[in-house]
Tab-separated table of C-alpha atoms in Angstrom:
chain	number	residue	atom	x	y	z
A	1	MET	CA	20.121	-126.237	11.032
A	2	THR	CA	20.105	-123.711	13.834
A	3	PRO	CA	19.164	-124.770	17.363
A	4	GLN	CA	16.028	-122.614	17.039
A	5	ASP	CA	15.002	-124.356	13.830
A	6	LYS	CA	15.644	-127.820	15.266
A	7	ALA	CA	13.726	-126.992	18.452
A	8	GLN	CA	10.748	-125.766	16.421
A	9	GLU	CA	10.874	-128.808	14.145
A	10	LEU	CA	10.879	-131.248	17.074
A	11	PHE	CA	8.101	-129.355	18.831
A	12	ASP	CA	5.974	-129.181	15.678
A	13	ASN	CA	6.365	-132.903	14.990
A	14	TYR	CA	5.076	-133.820	18.442
A	15	TYR	CA	2.427	-131.110	18.460
A	16	ILE	CA	0.883	-132.460	15.259
A	17	ILE	CA	0.616	-135.925	16.774
A	18	CYS	CA	-1.092	-134.879	19.994
A	19	GLN	CA	-3.392	-132.139	18.696
A	20	GLU	CA	-5.894	-134.741	17.550
A	21	PHE	CA	-6.309	-136.023	21.092
A	22	THR	CA	-5.868	-133.142	23.525
A	23	GLU	CA	-6.602	-129.451	23.974
A	24	GLU	CA	-4.131	-126.816	22.808
A	25	ILE	CA	-2.614	-125.980	26.198
A	26	GLN	CA	-2.107	-129.622	27.153
A	27	CYS	CA	-0.796	-130.434	23.690
A	28	THR	CA	1.801	-127.667	23.946
A	29	ILE	CA	3.015	-129.011	27.273
A	30	GLN	CA	3.158	-132.575	25.982
A	31	ALA	CA	4.909	-131.605	22.746
A	32	LYS	CA	7.606	-129.750	24.710
A	33	GLU	CA	8.103	-132.704	27.051
A	34	CYS	CA	8.383	-135.138	24.142
A	35	ALA	CA	10.831	-132.894	22.291
A	36	LEU	CA	12.991	-132.584	25.419
A	37	ILE	CA	12.974	-136.354	25.837
A	38	ALA	CA	14.035	-136.737	22.210
A	39	VAL	CA	16.993	-134.395	22.751
A	40	GLU	CA	18.085	-136.375	25.809
A	41	GLU	CA	17.798	-139.654	23.889
A	42	VAL	CA	20.003	-138.283	21.108
A	43	ARG	CA	22.523	-137.105	23.721
A	44	PHE	CA	22.516	-140.525	25.410
A	45	PHE	CA	23.177	-142.451	22.206
A	46	HIS	CA	25.697	-139.942	20.900
A	47	GLU	CA	27.717	-140.272	24.097
A	48	ARG	CA	27.672	-144.062	23.921
A	49	LEU	CA	28.270	-144.456	20.202
A	50	PHE	CA	30.982	-141.853	19.825
A	51	TYR	CA	32.339	-141.777	23.369
A	52	ALA	CA	31.536	-138.088	23.337
A	53	THR	CA	32.167	-136.077	26.428
A	54	GLU	CA	30.192	-133.308	27.992
A	55	GLY	CA	31.173	-129.986	26.480
A	56	SER	CA	31.664	-131.252	22.933
A	57	LEU	CA	30.372	-129.163	20.042
A	58	PHE	CA	27.449	-131.536	19.542
A	59	ASP	CA	26.655	-131.474	23.265
A	60	ASP	CA	26.674	-127.683	23.118
A	61	TYR	CA	24.302	-127.788	20.143
A	62	LEU	CA	21.927	-130.108	21.997
A	63	ASN	CA	21.973	-127.802	25.022
A	64	LYS	CA	20.996	-124.904	22.775
A	65	VAL	CA	18.194	-126.936	21.202
A	66	LYS	CA	16.949	-127.900	24.651
A	67	HIS	CA	17.022	-124.259	25.752
A	68	GLU	CA	15.053	-123.207	22.659
A	69	ILE	CA	12.440	-125.903	23.294
A	70	GLU	CA	11.985	-124.648	26.845
A	71	LYS	CA	11.390	-121.123	25.506
A	72	LEU	CA	8.552	-122.246	23.200
């Protein structure tokens, strides 16, 4: 899955949850924030479970996903 696809998938998942409770603009902001938190949580556990270091291929992928989320 490309970083763009993963970013959109994360955003969409959170957007669907919050759209029932908030207006579109606020929901977009909240969905982005939640998606960014999710990326950081994955990074945190990946580093601890696999003793991954900054600059690994997976870390690079997560950085790209994060960048794509910020562009949404």
